Amino acid sequence: MSLFTQHAQRLTPYVPSARFAGRRDADWLFLDWNETTFPLPDFVRDRICSALHNGLGVAYPDGDDPELQQATAANVGVKPENILMFNGSDSGMRDVVHSILEEGDSLAIVEPEYTQIATFLQTVGAIASPIKPSDPFAPDIEQICDAVLKSKAVYISNPSNPTGRLFSETDIRRILATGRVLLLDEAYAEFAGVNYCSLTKNHKNLFILRTFSKAYGLAGFRLGYVVTHEENIKILRKVRNSKEVNAFAQIAALSVLENVSLIHERIKEIVLERERLIQYINNSQWDIRAYPSKANFVMIRTASLRGLLSHLENHHILVRDRSSMHGLTNCARISIGTTIQMNRLHAALKGYYSTNSADSTTSSTLPHSHDQ
Ligand code: PMP
């Protein structure tokens, strides 16, 4: 007999980046996991170093550090009482899932979607109910609302990982009007320039997940938070282990928020590079197309995906193969880096398609992006 529960034994684990499998050399360009590729700002390093000199790390952190709470809330336009910090937004997601769902409950997921949530669902015996839009880049909101009614809750990343599509505020309000719980994951909201945090004031069925891992460049530090109505926060606080909030991350996040103009400059560069990559690909005559995106990554589709991925690997560029996901045959997701890094990617794409004439025909087998 196993020591483990049936749920634990049956789990579908989240698969992390392939970079950990022997791709360690410094010249690798990791465009597969949507972190920032900018270096850690000096002011973060200096703040952490001086805090270390003053004894940081010996005592437990204050999981509700008021200064950080205040700065974070102001940054997304809500009150500090609407925010609860976690060791990364995934931990917030886990505690929300474990607070609202139990054995047999179902959670709707609009495919394709960030898969981490499956692990949290399955550990409590809750069930994922996939919604499979015929066009994953432009899902039909009515179809989603109808399907959501059959579940207790729905999880949506917005902008979506992996497609980069963005639901409008009107769409989100329609989903909220179903009365079901909406877990809205805004990990990439900074790249879209919109967030729906203010909706938590009047919608108790809305839980928004936010992170310092993407635009703020602190993925390895681990800090994220849930934004929701203050009455929900009171319950979530009982579930959360406040000692999981990381003291190093708190300092890093506060110093980033105090110097947020640097982050805005970086976001601007990433957005410019995102649009430049989409244009570069879609203006080419190669057999590859890029989809519009509001996040810090772009989905591409090419009939010769295998060949392209191994060419990029040979040039030490790692992107994320998403071809096994719903509606994403022959697709890969490319995270956007700095201008210099993107120039390297453009050159690698050109190198591949100009030497693989069978893949660079003028009569493309793929639809152009405006058809999609
Ligand atoms: N949500 C989404 C949609 C993501 O893509 C990711 C990172 N892959 C996360 C959450 C993880 O966020 P965190 O690092 O804050 O746990």
Coordinates of C-alpha atoms and ligand atoms in Angstrom, one line a residue:
M1 CA 0.0 0.0 0.0
S2 CA 1.3 3.4 -0.9
L3 CA 2.2 6.0 1.7
F4 CA 0.7 8.6 -0.5
T5 CA -2.8 9.7 -1.2
Q6 CA -4.5 8.7 -4.4
H7 CA -4.5 12.4 -5.4
A8 CA -0.8 12.8 -4.8
Q9 CA 0.0 9.6 -6.8
R10 CA -2.1 10.7 -9.7
L11 CA -0.7 14.3 -10.0
T12 CA 0.3 15.7 -13.3
P13 CA 3.5 17.6 -12.4
Y14 CA 4.3 21.0 -13.9
V15 CA 7.3 20.7 -16.2
P16 CA 9.9 23.4 -15.6
S17 CA 12.3 24.9 -18.2
A18 CA 14.6 22.5 -20.1
R19 CA 17.5 24.8 -19.3
F20 CA 18.2 22.8 -16.1
A21 CA 19.1 19.8 -18.2
G22 CA 22.7 20.6 -18.9
R23 CA 22.3 24.0 -20.6
R24 CA 24.5 26.0 -18.1
D25 CA 27.0 27.9 -20.3
A26 CA 26.8 31.7 -19.9
D27 CA 26.1 32.3 -23.6
W28 CA 22.7 30.6 -23.5
L29 CA 19.8 32.9 -24.2
F30 CA 16.8 31.7 -22.3
L31 CA 13.7 32.9 -24.0
D32 CA 11.5 30.0 -22.7
W33 CA 10.2 31.0 -19.3
N34 CA 9.1 34.6 -19.6
E35 CA 11.3 36.1 -17.0
T36 CA 13.0 39.5 -17.6
T37 CA 16.4 39.1 -19.3
F38 CA 17.6 42.4 -18.0
P39 CA 20.2 42.2 -15.2
L40 CA 19.4 42.7 -11.5
P41 CA 19.5 46.5 -10.9
D42 CA 22.4 47.7 -8.8
F43 CA 20.1 49.4 -6.3
V44 CA 18.5 46.0 -5.5
R45 CA 21.8 44.3 -5.0
D46 CA 23.1 47.2 -2.8
R47 CA 19.9 47.1 -0.6
I48 CA 20.1 43.4 -0.1
C49 CA 23.9 43.6 0.7
S50 CA 23.4 46.3 3.2
A51 CA 20.4 44.5 4.8
L52 CA 22.6 41.4 5.0
H53 CA 25.3 43.4 6.9
N54 CA 22.5 44.4 9.3
G55 CA 21.5 40.8 10.0
L56 CA 18.9 40.0 7.3
G57 CA 17.9 36.4 7.2
V58 CA 18.2 35.4 10.8
A59 CA 14.7 36.3 12.0
Y60 CA 11.3 35.5 10.4
P61 CA 10.0 38.1 8.1
D62 CA 6.8 40.1 8.7
G63 CA 4.6 38.6 6.1
D64 CA 2.5 41.8 6.1
D65 CA 5.4 44.3 6.1
P66 CA 3.4 47.6 6.1
E67 CA 5.8 49.6 3.9
L68 CA 5.7 46.9 1.2
Q69 CA 2.0 46.4 1.5
Q70 CA 1.5 50.2 1.0
A71 CA 3.8 50.5 -2.0
T72 CA 2.4 47.4 -3.7
A73 CA -1.2 48.5 -3.2
A74 CA -0.5 52.0 -4.5
N75 CA 1.3 50.5 -7.5
V76 CA -1.9 48.6 -8.6
G77 CA -4.4 51.2 -7.4
V78 CA -6.0 49.3 -4.4
K79 CA -5.9 49.6 -0.6
P80 CA -3.3 47.6 1.4
E81 CA -6.2 45.7 3.0
N82 CA -6.9 44.2 -0.4
I83 CA -3.5 42.5 -0.7
L84 CA -2.0 39.4 0.7
M85 CA 1.7 38.5 0.0
F86 CA 2.9 35.0 -0.9
N87 CA 6.1 33.2 -1.8
G88 CA 5.4 33.8 -5.5
S89 CA 1.9 34.2 -7.1
D90 CA 1.8 30.4 -7.6
S91 CA 1.7 30.0 -3.8
G92 CA -1.2 32.5 -3.7
M93 CA -2.9 30.4 -6.4
R94 CA -2.4 27.3 -4.4
D95 CA -3.9 28.8 -1.3
V96 CA -6.8 30.3 -3.1
V97 CA -7.5 27.0 -4.8
H98 CA -7.3 25.1 -1.5
S99 CA -9.6 27.7 0.2
I100 CA -12.4 27.6 -2.4
L101 CA -12.3 24.1 -3.9
E102 CA -12.7 20.7 -2.4
E103 CA -13.0 17.1 -3.5
G104 CA -15.3 16.8 -6.6
D105 CA -15.6 20.6 -7.2
S106 CA -14.8 21.7 -10.7
L107 CA -12.7 24.5 -12.0
A108 CA -13.1 25.7 -15.6
I109 CA -9.9 26.3 -17.6
V110 CA -9.9 28.1 -20.9
E111 CA -7.4 26.1 -23.0
P112 CA -4.5 26.5 -23.7
E113 CA -3.6 27.8 -20.3
Y114 CA -0.7 28.0 -17.8
T115 CA -0.7 24.4 -16.4
Q116 CA 0.6 24.9 -12.8
I117 CA -2.9 25.2 -11.4
A118 CA -3.6 21.5 -12.3
T119 CA -1.3 20.3 -9.5
F120 CA -3.1 22.4 -6.9
L121 CA -6.5 21.2 -8.0
Q122 CA -5.5 17.6 -8.1
T123 CA -4.0 17.5 -4.6
V124 CA -7.5 18.3 -3.2
G125 CA -9.4 16.0 -5.6
A126 CA -11.0 19.0 -7.5
I127 CA -11.5 18.5 -11.2
A128 CA -10.3 20.6 -14.2
S129 CA -13.1 21.3 -16.8
P130 CA -11.4 22.4 -19.9
I131 CA -13.1 24.8 -22.3
K132 CA -11.6 24.4 -25.8
P133 CA -12.3 27.5 -28.0
S134 CA -12.0 26.8 -31.7
D135 CA -9.7 29.8 -32.0
P136 CA -7.5 29.9 -28.9
F137 CA -6.2 33.4 -29.9
A138 CA -9.7 34.9 -30.0
P139 CA -11.9 32.8 -27.7
D140 CA -15.6 33.3 -27.7
I141 CA -16.7 35.0 -24.5
E142 CA -20.3 33.7 -24.7
Q143 CA -19.0 30.1 -25.0
I144 CA -16.8 30.7 -22.0
C145 CA -19.6 32.2 -19.8
D146 CA -21.9 29.3 -20.7
A147 CA -19.3 26.7 -19.8
V148 CA -18.2 28.5 -16.6
L149 CA -21.8 28.1 -15.3
K150 CA -21.1 24.4 -15.0
S151 CA -18.2 24.9 -12.6
K152 CA -17.7 26.5 -9.2
A153 CA -14.8 28.6 -10.5
V154 CA -12.8 29.5 -13.5
Y155 CA -9.0 30.3 -14.0
I156 CA -7.9 32.7 -16.7
S157 CA -4.5 34.2 -17.2
N158 CA -4.8 37.7 -18.7
P159 CA -2.8 38.4 -20.8
S160 CA -2.9 34.7 -21.5
N161 CA 0.1 32.5 -21.1
P162 CA 0.7 31.0 -23.6
T163 CA -1.3 32.8 -26.3
G164 CA -0.7 36.5 -25.3
R165 CA -4.4 37.4 -25.9
L166 CA -6.1 39.9 -23.6
F167 CA -9.6 39.9 -22.4
S168 CA -11.2 43.4 -22.2
E169 CA -12.7 44.7 -19.0
T170 CA -16.1 44.2 -20.5
D171 CA -15.3 40.5 -21.1
I172 CA -14.1 40.1 -17.5
R173 CA -17.2 41.8 -16.2
R174 CA -19.3 39.3 -18.2
I175 CA -17.5 36.4 -16.6
L176 CA -17.9 37.9 -13.1
A177 CA -21.6 38.3 -13.8
T178 CA -21.9 34.5 -14.0
G179 CA -21.4 34.7 -10.2
R180 CA -18.7 32.0 -10.3
V181 CA -15.4 32.6 -8.7
L182 CA -12.9 34.1 -11.1
L183 CA -9.2 33.5 -10.5
L184 CA -7.6 36.1 -12.8
D185 CA -3.9 35.6 -13.2
E186 CA -2.3 39.0 -14.1
A187 CA 1.3 37.8 -14.2
Y188 CA 1.9 39.7 -17.4
A189 CA -0.5 42.7 -17.0
E190 CA 2.3 45.2 -17.0
F191 CA 3.1 44.4 -20.6
A192 CA -0.5 45.0 -21.6
G193 CA -0.7 48.3 -19.7
V194 CA -4.0 47.4 -18.0
N195 CA -5.1 45.6 -14.9
Y196 CA -8.5 44.9 -13.4
C197 CA -7.5 45.1 -9.7
S198 CA -10.1 47.9 -9.1
L199 CA -12.9 45.4 -9.9
T200 CA -12.1 43.6 -6.6
K201 CA -13.8 46.4 -4.7
N202 CA -17.3 45.5 -6.0
H203 CA -16.8 41.8 -6.9
K204 CA -16.3 39.4 -4.1
N205 CA -16.0 36.6 -6.5
L206 CA -12.8 38.0 -8.0
F207 CA -9.3 36.8 -6.9
I208 CA -6.4 38.4 -8.9
L209 CA -2.9 36.9 -8.9
R210 CA 0.0 39.3 -9.3
T211 CA 3.8 38.7 -9.3
F212 CA 7.1 40.4 -9.0
S213 CA 8.6 37.6 -11.2
K214 CA 8.0 39.1 -14.7
A215 CA 8.1 42.8 -15.3
Y216 CA 9.8 43.5 -12.0
G217 CA 12.5 41.0 -12.7
L218 CA 12.6 39.1 -9.4
A219 CA 11.5 35.6 -10.4
G220 CA 14.3 33.9 -8.3
F221 CA 13.5 36.0 -5.2
R222 CA 9.9 34.6 -5.1
L223 CA 7.2 37.2 -4.3
G224 CA 3.7 37.5 -5.5
Y225 CA 0.3 38.5 -4.1
V226 CA -3.4 38.1 -4.2
V227 CA -5.7 41.1 -4.7
T228 CA -9.2 40.5 -3.6
H229 CA -12.0 42.0 -1.5
E230 CA -10.9 42.5 2.1
E231 CA -13.4 40.0 3.5
N232 CA -11.8 37.3 1.3
I233 CA -8.4 38.4 2.5
K234 CA -9.5 37.6 6.1
I235 CA -10.1 34.0 5.2
L236 CA -7.1 33.6 3.0
R237 CA -4.9 34.9 5.7
K238 CA -5.9 32.0 7.9
V239 CA -4.8 29.5 5.2
R240 CA -1.6 31.3 4.3
N241 CA 1.7 30.5 6.1
S242 CA 3.0 34.1 6.6
K243 CA 6.5 32.7 7.3
E244 CA 6.7 31.6 3.6
V245 CA 7.0 35.2 2.5
N246 CA 10.7 35.6 1.8
A247 CA 12.6 38.4 3.6
F248 CA 15.1 38.9 0.7
A249 CA 12.2 39.2 -1.8
Q250 CA 10.5 41.8 0.4
I251 CA 13.6 44.0 0.3
A252 CA 14.1 43.5 -3.4
A253 CA 10.5 44.3 -4.2
L254 CA 10.4 47.4 -2.1
S255 CA 13.5 48.8 -3.8
V256 CA 12.1 48.0 -7.2
L257 CA 8.9 49.8 -6.4
E258 CA 10.8 52.8 -5.2
N259 CA 12.6 52.9 -8.5
V260 CA 9.7 51.9 -10.7
S261 CA 10.7 54.3 -13.5
L262 CA 13.5 51.9 -14.5
I263 CA 10.9 49.1 -14.7
H264 CA 8.7 51.2 -16.9
E265 CA 11.7 51.9 -19.3
R266 CA 12.4 48.2 -19.5
I267 CA 8.7 47.4 -20.2
K268 CA 8.8 49.9 -23.0
E269 CA 11.8 48.2 -24.6
I270 CA 10.2 44.8 -24.2
V271 CA 7.0 46.0 -25.8
L272 CA 8.9 47.6 -28.7
E273 CA 10.9 44.4 -29.2
R274 CA 7.7 42.3 -29.1
E275 CA 6.2 44.4 -31.9
R276 CA 9.4 44.4 -33.8
L277 CA 9.7 40.6 -33.7
I278 CA 6.1 40.2 -34.8
Q279 CA 6.7 42.5 -37.8
Y280 CA 10.0 40.9 -38.6
I281 CA 8.4 37.5 -38.9
N282 CA 5.2 38.5 -40.5
N283 CA 6.8 40.8 -43.1
S284 CA 9.1 37.9 -44.1
Q285 CA 8.3 35.4 -46.9
W286 CA 9.3 32.6 -44.6
D287 CA 7.0 29.8 -43.6
I288 CA 6.5 31.1 -40.1
R289 CA 3.9 33.4 -38.6
A290 CA 3.7 35.3 -35.3
Y291 CA 0.5 36.0 -33.4
P292 CA -0.3 39.3 -31.8
S293 CA 0.5 39.4 -28.1
K294 CA 0.0 41.7 -25.1
A295 CA 2.5 39.9 -22.9
N296 CA 6.3 39.7 -22.9
F297 CA 6.3 36.7 -25.3
V298 CA 5.1 35.9 -28.8
M299 CA 3.7 32.7 -30.1
I300 CA 5.0 31.6 -33.5
R301 CA 3.7 28.8 -35.8
T302 CA 5.9 27.2 -38.4
A303 CA 5.5 24.0 -40.4
S304 CA 9.1 23.1 -39.7
L305 CA 9.0 23.6 -35.9
R306 CA 11.3 20.7 -35.1
G307 CA 14.0 22.0 -37.4
L308 CA 13.7 25.6 -36.1
L309 CA 13.9 24.5 -32.5
S310 CA 17.0 22.5 -33.0
H311 CA 18.6 25.3 -35.1
L312 CA 17.9 27.7 -32.2
E313 CA 19.3 25.2 -29.7
N314 CA 22.4 24.9 -31.8
H315 CA 22.7 28.7 -31.5
H316 CA 22.1 28.4 -27.7
I317 CA 18.7 30.0 -27.8
L318 CA 16.0 28.2 -25.9
V319 CA 12.3 28.8 -26.6
R320 CA 9.3 26.9 -25.3
D321 CA 7.7 24.3 -27.5
R322 CA 3.9 24.6 -27.0
S323 CA 2.9 22.4 -29.9
S324 CA 1.2 19.8 -27.7
M325 CA -1.3 22.3 -26.2
H326 CA -4.9 22.8 -27.5
G327 CA -4.9 24.7 -30.8
L328 CA -1.2 25.1 -30.9
T329 CA 0.0 22.6 -33.4
N330 CA 3.5 23.6 -34.7
C331 CA 3.7 26.5 -32.2
A332 CA 6.4 27.7 -29.9
R333 CA 6.5 30.6 -27.4
I334 CA 9.3 33.0 -27.5
S335 CA 10.0 35.3 -24.5
I336 CA 11.0 38.9 -25.4
G337 CA 14.4 40.1 -24.2
T338 CA 16.5 43.2 -24.8
T339 CA 17.2 44.8 -28.2
I340 CA 20.6 43.2 -28.4
Q341 CA 19.2 39.7 -27.5
M342 CA 16.4 40.1 -30.0
N343 CA 18.9 41.0 -32.7
R344 CA 20.6 37.7 -32.0
L345 CA 17.2 35.9 -32.3
H346 CA 16.4 37.7 -35.6
A347 CA 19.8 36.6 -37.0
A348 CA 19.2 33.0 -35.9
L349 CA 15.7 33.0 -37.6
K350 CA 17.2 34.5 -40.7
G351 CA 20.0 31.9 -40.7
Y352 CA 17.5 29.1 -40.4
Y353 CA 15.0 30.2 -43.1
S354 CA 17.5 31.4 -45.6
T355 CA 19.4 28.1 -45.6
N356 CA 16.3 25.9 -45.5
S357 CA 14.8 26.9 -48.8
A358 CA 12.0 24.3 -48.5
D359 CA 10.8 26.2 -45.5
S360 CA 11.2 29.7 -47.0
T361 CA 9.0 29.5 -50.0
T362 CA 7.0 32.5 -51.1
S363 CA 3.8 30.3 -51.1
S364 CA 3.4 29.9 -47.4
T365 CA 1.5 26.9 -46.0
L366 CA 0.5 29.0 -43.0
P367 CA -2.1 31.7 -42.8
H368 CA -1.0 35.3 -42.3
S369 CA -1.5 36.7 -38.8
H370 CA -4.4 39.0 -39.9
D371 CA -6.4 35.8 -40.9
Q372 CA -6.1 34.4 -37.4
Ligands
PMP1 N1 1.2 32.8 -13.6 C1 1.5 32.7 -14.9 C2 0.4 32.9 -15.9 C3 2.8 32.4 -15.3 O1 3.1 32.3 -16.6 C4 3.8 32.2 -14.3 C5 5.2 31.9 -14.6 N2 5.4 31.0 -15.6 C6 3.4 32.4 -12.9 C7 2.1 32.7 -12.6 C8 4.4 32.2 -11.8 O2 4.5 33.3 -11.0 P1 5.3 33.3 -9.7 O3 6.8 33.3 -10.1 O4 4.9 34.6 -9.0 O5 4.9 32.1 -8.9

